[in-house]
mmCIF file of C-alpha atoms in Angstrom:
data_model
loop_
_atom_site.group_PDB
_atom_site.id
_atom_site.type_symbol
_atom_site.label_atom_id
_atom_site.label_comp_id
_atom_site.label_asym_id
_atom_site.label_seq_id
_atom_site.Cartn_x
_atom_site.Cartn_y
_atom_site.Cartn_z
ATOM 1 C CA MET H 1 116.353 -37.627 -33.480
ATOM 2 C CA PHE H 2 116.954 -33.440 -33.675
ATOM 3 C CA TYR H 3 114.857 -30.594 -34.129
ATOM 4 C CA LEU H 4 115.080 -26.986 -34.483
ATOM 5 C CA SER H 5 112.649 -24.380 -33.541
ATOM 6 C CA ILE H 6 113.339 -20.801 -34.985
ATOM 7 C CA HIS H 7 111.824 -17.315 -34.246
ATOM 8 C CA GLY H 8 113.103 -14.368 -36.430
ATOM 9 C CA GLY H 9 111.941 -11.402 -35.253
ATOM 10 C CA ASN H 10 112.352 -7.653 -36.211
ATOM 11 C CA SER H 11 114.568 -7.314 -32.973
ATOM 12 C CA ASN H 12 116.015 -10.785 -32.077
ATOM 13 C CA PHE H 13 116.719 -14.152 -33.666
ATOM 14 C CA ASP H 14 116.476 -17.000 -31.649
ATOM 15 C CA VAL H 15 117.201 -20.859 -32.024
ATOM 16 C CA ILE H 16 116.480 -23.766 -29.680
ATOM 17 C CA ALA H 17 117.592 -27.414 -30.180
ATOM 18 C CA PHE H 18 115.307 -30.625 -28.917
ATOM 19 C CA ASN H 19 114.941 -34.040 -29.364
ATOM 20 C CA GLU H 20 112.354 -36.595 -29.709
ATOM 21 C CA ASN H 21 112.475 -37.054 -25.576
ATOM 22 C CA CYS H 22 111.040 -32.824 -25.489
ATOM 23 C CA GLU H 23 114.575 -32.122 -24.072
ATOM 24 C CA ILE H 24 115.895 -28.984 -24.788
ATOM 25 C CA LEU H 25 119.534 -29.221 -25.818
ATOM 26 C CA GLY H 26 120.889 -25.982 -27.019
ATOM 27 C CA ARG H 27 119.950 -22.270 -27.768
ATOM 28 C CA GLY H 28 121.261 -19.463 -30.047
ATOM 29 C CA HIS H 29 120.644 -15.862 -30.185
ATOM 30 C CA ARG H 30 121.394 -12.930 -32.495
ATOM 31 C CA SER H 31 120.077 -9.395 -33.445
ATOM 32 C CA GLY H 32 117.280 -9.744 -35.216
ATOM 33 C CA ILE H 33 115.828 -9.594 -39.099
ATOM 34 C CA ASP H 34 115.571 -5.973 -40.031
ATOM 35 C CA ASN H 35 113.739 -6.160 -43.789
ATOM 36 C CA CYS H 36 114.310 -2.619 -44.593
ATOM 37 C CA PHE H 37 118.045 -1.764 -44.320
ATOM 38 C CA GLU H 38 120.104 -4.797 -43.225
ATOM 39 C CA PRO H 39 122.249 -6.557 -46.251
ATOM 40 C CA GLN H 40 121.364 -9.716 -47.049
ATOM 41 C CA GLN H 41 124.644 -11.250 -46.423
ATOM 42 C CA THR H 42 124.269 -9.521 -42.829
ATOM 43 C CA VAL H 43 121.229 -11.266 -42.196
ATOM 44 C CA LEU H 44 122.595 -14.564 -43.416
ATOM 45 C CA ARG H 45 125.694 -14.443 -40.930
ATOM 46 C CA HIS H 46 123.113 -13.466 -38.102
ATOM 47 C CA ILE H 47 121.250 -16.596 -38.907
ATOM 48 C CA SER H 48 124.424 -19.024 -39.503
ATOM 49 C CA GLU H 49 125.974 -17.844 -36.190
ATOM 50 C CA ALA H 50 122.663 -18.471 -33.994
ATOM 51 C CA VAL H 51 122.151 -21.754 -35.889
ATOM 52 C CA ILE H 52 125.929 -22.817 -35.369
ATOM 53 C CA GLU H 53 125.930 -21.426 -31.645
ATOM 54 C CA CYS H 54 122.905 -23.678 -30.801
ATOM 55 C CA VAL H 55 123.747 -26.975 -32.747
ATOM 56 C CA VAL H 56 127.505 -26.649 -31.159
ATOM 57 C CA ASP H 57 127.014 -28.955 -28.221
ATOM 58 C CA LEU H 58 124.870 -31.527 -30.207
ATOM 59 C CA TYR H 59 127.776 -33.373 -31.505
ATOM 60 C CA SER H 60 128.568 -34.832 -28.209
ATOM 61 C CA LEU H 61 124.986 -36.252 -28.497
ATOM 62 C CA GLY H 62 125.135 -38.201 -31.758
ATOM 63 C CA PHE H 63 124.120 -35.453 -33.958
ATOM 64 C CA SER H 64 124.954 -36.504 -37.515
ATOM 65 C CA GLY H 65 123.938 -33.043 -39.218
ATOM 66 C CA ARG H 66 120.501 -34.073 -39.885
ATOM 67 C CA PHE H 67 117.468 -32.385 -38.283
ATOM 68 C CA GLU H 68 113.970 -34.121 -38.502
ATOM 69 C CA CYS H 69 112.218 -30.976 -38.934
ATOM 70 C CA VAL H 70 112.460 -27.211 -38.325
ATOM 71 C CA TYR H 71 109.646 -25.140 -36.872
ATOM 72 C CA TYR H 72 110.304 -21.816 -38.161
ATOM 73 C CA CYS H 73 109.006 -18.313 -38.115
ATOM 74 C CA MET H 74 110.678 -15.436 -39.793
ATOM 75 C CA VAL H 75 108.949 -11.917 -40.180
ATOM 76 C CA ALA H 76 111.011 -11.458 -43.269
ATOM 77 C CA LYS H 77 113.648 -13.349 -45.583
ATOM 78 C CA SER H 78 112.620 -16.970 -44.936
ATOM 79 C CA ASN H 79 114.377 -17.613 -47.914
ATOM 80 C CA LEU H 80 118.138 -17.130 -46.361
ATOM 81 C CA LEU H 81 117.239 -19.726 -43.632
ATOM 82 C CA LYS H 82 117.000 -22.478 -46.228
ATOM 83 C CA GLU H 83 120.202 -20.646 -47.863
ATOM 84 C CA CYS H 84 121.827 -20.937 -44.747
ATOM 85 C CA PHE H 85 121.156 -24.533 -44.293
ATOM 86 C CA LEU H 86 122.528 -25.477 -47.405
ATOM 87 C CA GLN H 87 125.778 -23.370 -46.961
ATOM 88 C CA ILE H 88 126.326 -25.349 -43.389
ATOM 89 C CA GLY H 89 125.575 -28.372 -44.915
ATOM 90 C CA TYR H 90 122.714 -29.674 -42.706
ATOM 91 C CA ASP H 91 120.210 -32.181 -44.104
ATOM 92 C CA ILE H 92 116.489 -31.066 -43.280
ATOM 93 C CA GLY H 93 113.951 -33.428 -43.374
ATOM 94 C CA GLU H 94 110.821 -31.195 -43.265
ATOM 95 C CA TYR H 95 110.259 -27.605 -42.865
ATOM 96 C CA ILE H 96 106.974 -26.104 -41.285
ATOM 97 C CA PHE H 97 106.248 -22.695 -40.814
ATOM 98 C CA LEU H 98 104.290 -20.962 -38.190
ATOM 99 C CA GLU H 99 102.741 -17.694 -38.019
ATOM 100 C CA GLU H 100 104.325 -14.944 -35.488
ATOM 101 C CA PRO H 101 101.070 -14.912 -33.453
ATOM 102 C CA PHE H 102 100.485 -18.415 -33.468
ATOM 103 C CA CYS H 103 104.189 -19.086 -32.283
ATOM 104 C CA TYR H 104 103.332 -16.716 -29.281
ATOM 105 C CA LEU H 105 99.932 -18.586 -28.364
ATOM 106 C CA LEU H 106 101.729 -21.825 -28.295
ATOM 107 C CA ALA H 107 104.860 -20.793 -26.383
ATOM 108 C CA GLY H 108 102.871 -18.575 -23.907
ATOM 109 C CA GLY H 109 99.506 -20.356 -23.671
ATOM 110 C CA LEU H 110 100.431 -23.811 -24.252
ATOM 111 C CA THR H 111 97.473 -23.744 -26.153
ATOM 112 C CA GLU H 112 96.702 -23.750 -30.328
ATOM 113 C CA THR H 113 93.239 -21.943 -29.452
ATOM 114 C CA GLY H 114 92.815 -18.196 -28.686
ATOM 115 C CA CYS H 115 92.898 -14.384 -29.201
ATOM 116 C CA VAL H 116 96.523 -13.396 -29.528
ATOM 117 C CA ALA H 117 97.267 -9.460 -29.175
ATOM 118 C CA LEU H 118 100.883 -9.084 -30.329
ATOM 119 C CA SER H 119 102.882 -5.956 -29.602
ATOM 120 C CA SER H 120 106.395 -5.784 -29.961
ATOM 121 C CA THR H 121 108.924 -4.183 -32.500
ATOM 122 C CA GLY H 122 106.092 -4.475 -34.654
ATOM 123 C CA SER H 123 102.252 -5.490 -33.901
ATOM 124 C CA CYS H 124 99.516 -7.699 -35.008
ATOM 125 C CA ALA H 125 96.309 -9.380 -33.839
ATOM 126 C CA ALA H 126 95.146 -12.833 -34.307
ATOM 127 C CA PHE H 127 92.586 -15.409 -33.702
ATOM 128 C CA CYS H 128 93.836 -18.993 -33.863
ATOM 129 C CA SER H 129 92.516 -22.580 -33.914
ATOM 130 C CA GLY H 130 95.221 -24.425 -35.055
ATOM 131 C CA ARG H 131 98.428 -23.801 -37.416
ATOM 132 C CA ASN H 132 96.305 -23.965 -40.273
ATOM 133 C CA ASP H 133 93.141 -22.286 -39.185
ATOM 134 C CA LEU H 134 93.646 -18.629 -38.225
ATOM 135 C CA LEU H 135 92.589 -15.011 -38.950
ATOM 136 C CA ILE H 136 95.518 -12.514 -38.732
ATOM 137 C CA THR H 137 94.832 -8.548 -38.625
ATOM 138 C CA GLY H 138 97.344 -5.673 -38.744
ATOM 139 C CA GLY H 139 100.848 -6.009 -38.937
ATOM 140 C CA TYR H 140 101.278 -4.452 -41.954
ATOM 141 C CA GLY H 141 104.800 -2.904 -41.110
ATOM 142 C CA ILE H 142 106.148 -0.067 -39.307
ATOM 143 C CA PRO H 143 105.896 2.978 -41.889
ATOM 144 C CA VAL H 144 101.924 2.173 -42.423
ATOM 145 C CA GLY H 145 100.975 1.535 -38.787
ATOM 146 C CA ASP H 146 101.624 -1.340 -36.761
ATOM 147 C CA GLU H 147 99.192 0.483 -34.343
ATOM 148 C CA GLY H 148 99.905 -0.198 -30.959
ATOM 149 C CA SER H 149 103.543 -1.764 -31.390
ATOM 150 C CA SER H 150 106.916 -0.426 -29.122
ATOM 151 C CA ALA H 151 107.982 1.518 -32.868
ATOM 152 C CA TYR H 152 104.468 3.284 -32.791
ATOM 153 C CA ILE H 153 104.795 4.290 -29.126
ATOM 154 C CA GLY H 154 107.946 5.532 -29.278
ATOM 155 C CA ILE H 155 107.125 7.375 -32.590
ATOM 156 C CA ARG H 156 103.642 9.029 -31.065
ATOM 157 C CA GLY H 157 106.181 9.781 -27.844
ATOM 158 C CA ILE H 158 108.516 11.965 -30.614
ATOM 159 C CA ASN H 159 105.773 13.083 -32.223
ATOM 160 C CA MET H 160 104.590 14.998 -28.578
ATOM 161 C CA VAL H 161 107.721 16.093 -27.991
ATOM 162 C CA THR H 162 108.310 18.030 -31.393
ATOM 163 C CA ARG H 163 104.725 19.497 -30.403
ATOM 164 C CA ALA H 164 106.023 20.701 -27.276
ATOM 165 C CA ILE H 165 109.038 22.202 -29.058
ATOM 166 C CA GLY H 166 106.774 24.134 -31.110
ATOM 167 C CA GLY H 167 104.519 25.530 -28.977
ATOM 168 C CA TRP H 168 101.270 23.917 -29.663
ATOM 169 C CA GLY H 169 101.612 20.580 -27.588
ATOM 170 C CA GLU H 170 101.426 20.117 -23.693
ATOM 171 C CA LYS H 171 104.709 20.036 -21.731
ATOM 172 C CA THR H 172 106.270 16.282 -21.169
ATOM 173 C CA ILE H 173 109.105 15.389 -19.416
ATOM 174 C CA LEU H 174 109.697 12.910 -22.692
ATOM 175 C CA TYR H 175 111.573 16.149 -23.949
ATOM 176 C CA ASP H 176 114.276 15.458 -21.593
ATOM 177 C CA PHE H 177 114.301 11.827 -21.847
ATOM 178 C CA LEU H 178 114.538 12.047 -25.775
ATOM 179 C CA CYS H 179 117.486 14.386 -25.351
ATOM 180 C CA GLU H 180 119.181 11.771 -22.945
ATOM 181 C CA SER H 181 118.140 8.845 -25.172
ATOM 182 C CA LEU H 182 119.666 10.601 -28.263
ATOM 183 C CA GLY H 183 122.737 11.263 -26.332
ATOM 184 C CA ASN H 184 122.443 14.870 -26.497
ATOM 185 C CA ASN H 185 122.265 16.388 -22.383
ATOM 186 C CA THR H 186 122.079 20.002 -23.379
ATOM 187 C CA ALA H 187 119.578 22.165 -22.133
ATOM 188 C CA HIS H 188 117.560 22.836 -25.807
ATOM 189 C CA VAL H 189 116.897 20.771 -28.287
ATOM 190 C CA ASP H 190 114.998 22.363 -31.451
ATOM 191 C CA THR H 191 113.459 20.546 -34.253
ATOM 192 C CA VAL H 192 116.298 20.876 -36.745
ATOM 193 C CA ARG H 193 119.145 19.392 -34.072
ATOM 194 C CA LEU H 194 116.193 16.909 -33.236
ATOM 195 C CA LEU H 195 115.744 15.690 -36.951
ATOM 196 C CA GLN H 196 119.867 15.583 -37.360
ATOM 197 C CA LEU H 197 119.903 12.975 -34.306
ATOM 198 C CA LEU H 198 117.015 10.932 -35.798
ATOM 199 C CA TYR H 199 118.448 10.852 -39.006
ATOM 200 C CA PRO H 200 121.924 10.601 -38.993
ATOM 201 C CA GLU H 201 123.098 8.788 -42.220
ATOM 202 C CA ASN H 202 121.572 8.663 -45.752
ATOM 203 C CA ASN H 203 118.358 10.293 -44.430
ATOM 204 C CA TYR H 204 117.157 6.902 -42.937
ATOM 205 C CA ALA H 205 115.737 7.216 -39.581
ATOM 206 C CA ARG H 206 116.637 4.296 -37.223
ATOM 207 C CA ARG H 207 114.246 2.507 -36.354
ATOM 208 C CA LEU H 208 115.372 1.244 -33.212
ATOM 209 C CA ILE H 209 115.315 4.576 -31.822
ATOM 210 C CA TYR H 210 111.724 4.587 -31.955
ATOM 211 C CA VAL H 211 111.594 1.183 -30.551
ATOM 212 C CA LYS H 212 113.710 2.012 -27.967
ATOM 213 C CA PHE H 213 111.969 5.148 -26.817
ATOM 214 C CA ALA H 214 108.911 3.525 -26.137
ATOM 215 C CA GLN H 215 110.628 2.364 -22.989
ATOM 216 C CA GLN H 216 111.238 5.945 -22.136
ATOM 217 C CA VAL H 217 107.567 6.693 -22.831
ATOM 218 C CA VAL H 218 106.617 4.023 -20.180
ATOM 219 C CA ARG H 219 109.349 5.464 -18.130
ATOM 220 C CA ALA H 220 107.659 8.946 -18.062
ATOM 221 C CA ALA H 221 104.327 7.431 -17.545
ATOM 222 C CA GLY H 222 105.620 5.742 -14.403
ATOM 223 C CA CYS H 223 106.597 9.409 -13.338
ATOM 224 C CA GLY H 224 102.966 10.496 -13.815
ATOM 225 C CA ASP H 225 103.442 12.356 -17.012
ATOM 226 C CA ALA H 226 100.250 12.737 -18.621
ATOM 227 C CA VAL H 227 101.128 12.667 -22.336
ATOM 228 C CA ALA H 228 102.937 9.218 -21.292
ATOM 229 C CA VAL H 229 99.795 7.963 -20.107
ATOM 230 C CA SER H 230 97.633 8.966 -22.990
ATOM 231 C CA ILE H 231 100.076 7.511 -25.417
ATOM 232 C CA LEU H 232 100.058 4.074 -23.665
ATOM 233 C CA GLU H 233 96.105 4.346 -23.077
ATOM 234 C CA GLU H 234 95.976 5.023 -26.501
ATOM 235 C CA ALA H 235 98.128 2.007 -27.800
ATOM 236 C CA GLY H 236 96.304 -0.363 -25.374
ATOM 237 C CA GLU H 237 92.781 0.238 -26.985
ATOM 238 C CA LEU H 238 94.500 0.072 -30.413
ATOM 239 C CA MET H 239 95.761 -3.110 -29.672
ATOM 240 C CA ALA H 240 92.424 -4.600 -28.446
ATOM 241 C CA ARG H 241 90.307 -2.979 -31.320
ATOM 242 C CA GLN H 242 92.631 -4.943 -33.715
ATOM 243 C CA THR H 243 92.311 -8.291 -31.435
ATOM 244 C CA LEU H 244 88.455 -8.033 -31.422
ATOM 245 C CA CYS H 245 87.937 -7.348 -34.798
ATOM 246 C CA ALA H 246 90.451 -10.619 -35.622
ATOM 247 C CA TYR H 247 88.262 -12.593 -33.656
ATOM 248 C CA ARG H 248 84.845 -10.979 -35.215
ATOM 249 C CA LEU H 249 86.526 -11.507 -38.748
ATOM 250 C CA TYR H 250 87.141 -15.192 -37.629
ATOM 251 C CA LEU H 251 83.751 -15.610 -36.756
ATOM 252 C CA SER H 252 82.246 -14.214 -39.896
ATOM 253 C CA GLY H 253 84.205 -16.951 -42.123
ATOM 254 C CA ALA H 254 87.286 -15.072 -42.832
ATOM 255 C CA ARG H 255 90.789 -17.167 -42.785
ATOM 256 C CA GLY H 256 94.143 -15.766 -43.874
ATOM 257 C CA THR H 257 96.893 -13.521 -42.794
ATOM 258 C CA GLN H 258 96.932 -9.571 -43.051
ATOM 259 C CA ASN H 259 97.424 -9.397 -46.744
ATOM 260 C CA ASP H 260 94.546 -12.023 -47.677
ATOM 261 C CA ILE H 261 92.370 -9.350 -45.800
ATOM 262 C CA CYS H 262 93.742 -6.512 -47.584
ATOM 263 C CA MET H 263 93.400 -7.920 -51.100
ATOM 264 C CA ASN H 264 89.958 -8.867 -50.247
ATOM 265 C CA HIS H 265 88.655 -5.737 -48.274
ATOM 266 C CA ARG H 266 87.400 -7.726 -45.547
ATOM 267 C CA GLY H 267 87.597 -4.715 -43.132
ATOM 268 C CA ARG H 268 85.388 -2.423 -45.105
ATOM 269 C CA GLU H 269 82.575 -4.586 -45.793
ATOM 270 C CA GLN H 270 80.341 -2.686 -43.092
ATOM 271 C CA GLY H 271 81.593 0.508 -43.724
ATOM 272 C CA ILE H 272 82.187 1.548 -39.740
ATOM 273 C CA VAL H 273 83.694 -1.527 -38.060
ATOM 274 C CA ASP H 274 81.370 -3.362 -35.438
ATOM 275 C CA LEU H 275 83.089 -5.122 -32.680
ATOM 276 C CA SER H 276 80.155 -6.372 -31.104
ATOM 277 C CA PHE H 277 79.394 -10.242 -31.362
ATOM 278 C CA ASP H 278 76.689 -12.661 -31.505
ATOM 279 C CA CYS H 279 76.906 -14.468 -28.834
ATOM 280 C CA SER H 280 75.655 -17.681 -30.553
ATOM 281 C CA THR H 281 78.537 -17.653 -33.002
ATOM 282 C CA HIS H 282 80.729 -18.868 -30.266
ATOM 283 C CA GLY H 283 78.531 -20.293 -27.664
ATOM 284 C CA ASN H 284 78.819 -19.905 -24.145
ATOM 285 C CA GLN H 285 82.899 -20.324 -24.183
ATOM 286 C CA THR H 286 84.673 -17.309 -24.647
ATOM 287 C CA PRO H 287 87.949 -17.881 -25.765
ATOM 288 C CA GLY H 288 91.371 -16.765 -23.746
ATOM 289 C CA VAL H 289 92.967 -13.834 -24.944
ATOM 290 C CA TYR H 290 96.956 -13.466 -24.800
ATOM 291 C CA VAL H 291 98.960 -10.574 -24.843
ATOM 292 C CA CYS H 292 102.429 -11.192 -26.117
ATOM 293 C CA GLY H 293 105.778 -9.598 -27.048
ATOM 294 C CA SER H 294 108.078 -7.249 -25.331
ATOM 295 C CA THR H 295 105.811 -3.937 -25.522
ATOM 296 C CA TRP H 296 103.706 -5.279 -22.645
ATOM 297 C CA LYS H 297 106.662 -5.786 -20.037
ATOM 298 C CA ASN H 298 106.598 -3.689 -17.210
ATOM 299 C CA ASN H 299 103.583 -1.758 -18.698
ATOM 300 C CA PRO H 300 100.758 -2.287 -16.699
ATOM 301 C CA ILE H 301 98.747 1.197 -17.982
ATOM 302 C CA MET H 302 98.464 -0.035 -21.560
ATOM 303 C CA LEU H 303 97.466 -3.494 -20.078
ATOM 304 C CA ASN H 304 94.743 -2.147 -18.050
ATOM 305 C CA ALA H 305 93.517 -0.165 -20.972
ATOM 306 C CA PHE H 306 93.637 -3.123 -23.223
ATOM 307 C CA GLN H 307 91.718 -5.172 -20.797
ATOM 308 C CA SER H 308 89.494 -2.540 -20.343
ATOM 309 C CA PHE H 309 88.209 -2.474 -23.547
ATOM 310 C CA VAL H 310 88.120 -6.077 -24.331
ATOM 311 C CA SER H 311 85.960 -6.576 -21.414
ATOM 312 C CA ARG H 312 83.450 -4.076 -23.124
ATOM 313 C CA TYR H 313 82.632 -6.700 -25.579
ATOM 314 C CA LEU H 314 84.018 -10.036 -24.203
ATOM 315 C CA PRO H 315 83.183 -9.494 -20.538
ATOM 316 C CA GLU H 316 84.052 -13.069 -19.534
ATOM 317 C CA ALA H 317 87.421 -13.104 -21.573
ATOM 318 C CA GLN H 318 90.399 -13.951 -19.436
ATOM 319 C CA CYS H 319 93.533 -11.753 -20.655
ATOM 320 C CA VAL H 320 96.541 -13.594 -19.703
ATOM 321 C CA GLU H 321 100.036 -11.830 -20.259
ATOM 322 C CA THR H 322 102.432 -14.270 -21.384
ATOM 323 C CA LYS H 323 105.964 -14.291 -20.594
ATOM 324 C CA ARG H 324 107.880 -17.149 -23.059
ATOM 325 C CA ALA H 325 109.745 -16.037 -26.145
ATOM 326 C CA ALA H 326 108.078 -16.782 -29.282
ATOM 327 C CA VAL H 327 111.116 -19.549 -30.293
ATOM 328 C CA TYR H 328 109.373 -22.123 -28.028
ATOM 329 C CA GLY H 329 106.690 -22.328 -30.183
ATOM 330 C CA GLY H 330 107.802 -24.790 -32.395
ATOM 331 C CA PHE H 331 108.791 -27.140 -29.465
ATOM 332 C CA VAL H 332 105.212 -26.846 -28.075
ATOM 333 C CA CYS H 333 104.144 -27.359 -31.859
ATOM 334 C CA PHE H 334 105.924 -30.615 -31.912
ATOM 335 C CA ILE H 335 104.486 -31.785 -28.353
ATOM 336 C CA LEU H 336 101.015 -31.238 -29.364
ATOM 337 C CA GLU H 337 101.309 -32.659 -32.722
ATOM 338 C CA THR H 338 103.477 -35.728 -31.881
ATOM 339 C CA TYR H 339 102.158 -36.431 -28.028
ATOM 340 C CA GLY H 340 98.812 -34.601 -27.837
ATOM 341 C CA ASN H 341 97.512 -32.290 -25.149
ATOM 342 C CA SER H 342 98.217 -34.510 -22.283
ATOM 343 C CA ALA H 343 101.951 -33.748 -22.635
ATOM 344 C CA LEU H 344 101.719 -29.852 -22.356
ATOM 345 C CA LYS H 345 102.236 -29.876 -18.454
ATOM 346 C CA GLU H 346 105.550 -31.781 -19.117
ATOM 347 C CA ALA H 347 106.290 -28.989 -21.707
ATOM 348 C CA ALA H 348 105.522 -26.441 -19.052
ATOM 349 C CA VAL H 349 108.044 -27.938 -16.602
ATOM 350 C CA HIS H 350 110.370 -27.598 -19.498
ATOM 351 C CA LEU H 351 109.726 -23.853 -20.164
ATOM 352 C CA ASP H 352 109.262 -22.510 -16.991
ATOM 353 C CA PRO H 353 112.468 -21.579 -16.288
ATOM 354 C CA LEU H 354 113.246 -20.249 -19.762
ATOM 355 C CA GLN H 355 110.831 -17.731 -19.986
ATOM 356 C CA GLY H 356 112.069 -15.026 -22.428
ATOM 357 C CA ALA H 357 111.476 -11.803 -24.248
#
């Protein structure tokens, strides 16, 4: 029997195939699901190409075109996934949807329970205790927040450059790095030229410029740039606040996704958000705290700020920086639900050489 695990993120679309013996048999990769600007046909093509790349070697192993189950996580356009399988002609026994932070928790922590601080192109935070028992906060989208994400860090970096150009901000090496990353190596870039570079077509800012510039903020912080350091420390604290808030809301009985929380106004009930905890609500067992996503890579300043803030409220919590890609979440979910916790050590043996973004 054959199974698929799929993660359709903003920047990457990944697929893995495996069998009932927990053997990973194929992988496929394409660029991500841009739910703002990519035409539907482009997204559908990316999905089809990644799936076909993953499946191409299965036919020699007896694959007949049927998958018993597809575990999937899609940040947008999940309807196109099923349309893709219909067009290709695959027979799908069952679809199981997994929330993105839960995928990262499964893949990175090999567990169903814990706090998750997910920072990649976008960001969110969650407390999970199984795939149907979780609370997610943040993740509203880059235009209205996604605080602590790569896009947020990149935008904050560009904000600080424009302040420096205008004369009311601190001098920062980010100015030079921005000119370099935009392909403009001239000595001077004013705000007019900067806007022309950031909004090249139809007045739409290219989101990937912001995401990629986050890497330059990390680079500048490594050079000791005070402005860049402050941006990363702020991002780490913001992720910590969201993570603690998700755990507190979970303990108060809230469940669901960010949209459920918005509709119910749960975050406003106490006016000023209280991040403290009643120890009796979670006993003596402090949950693990897992930081997931590409933003954390080679970013010790942000991670240290995150850990420092979390330790104020959960001093016993162990913060774990995970390495595995979210696409392995469906694989781990299958193992847990089919064979139980005892099979997780074997899963780790399969996954350790396959760490990814």
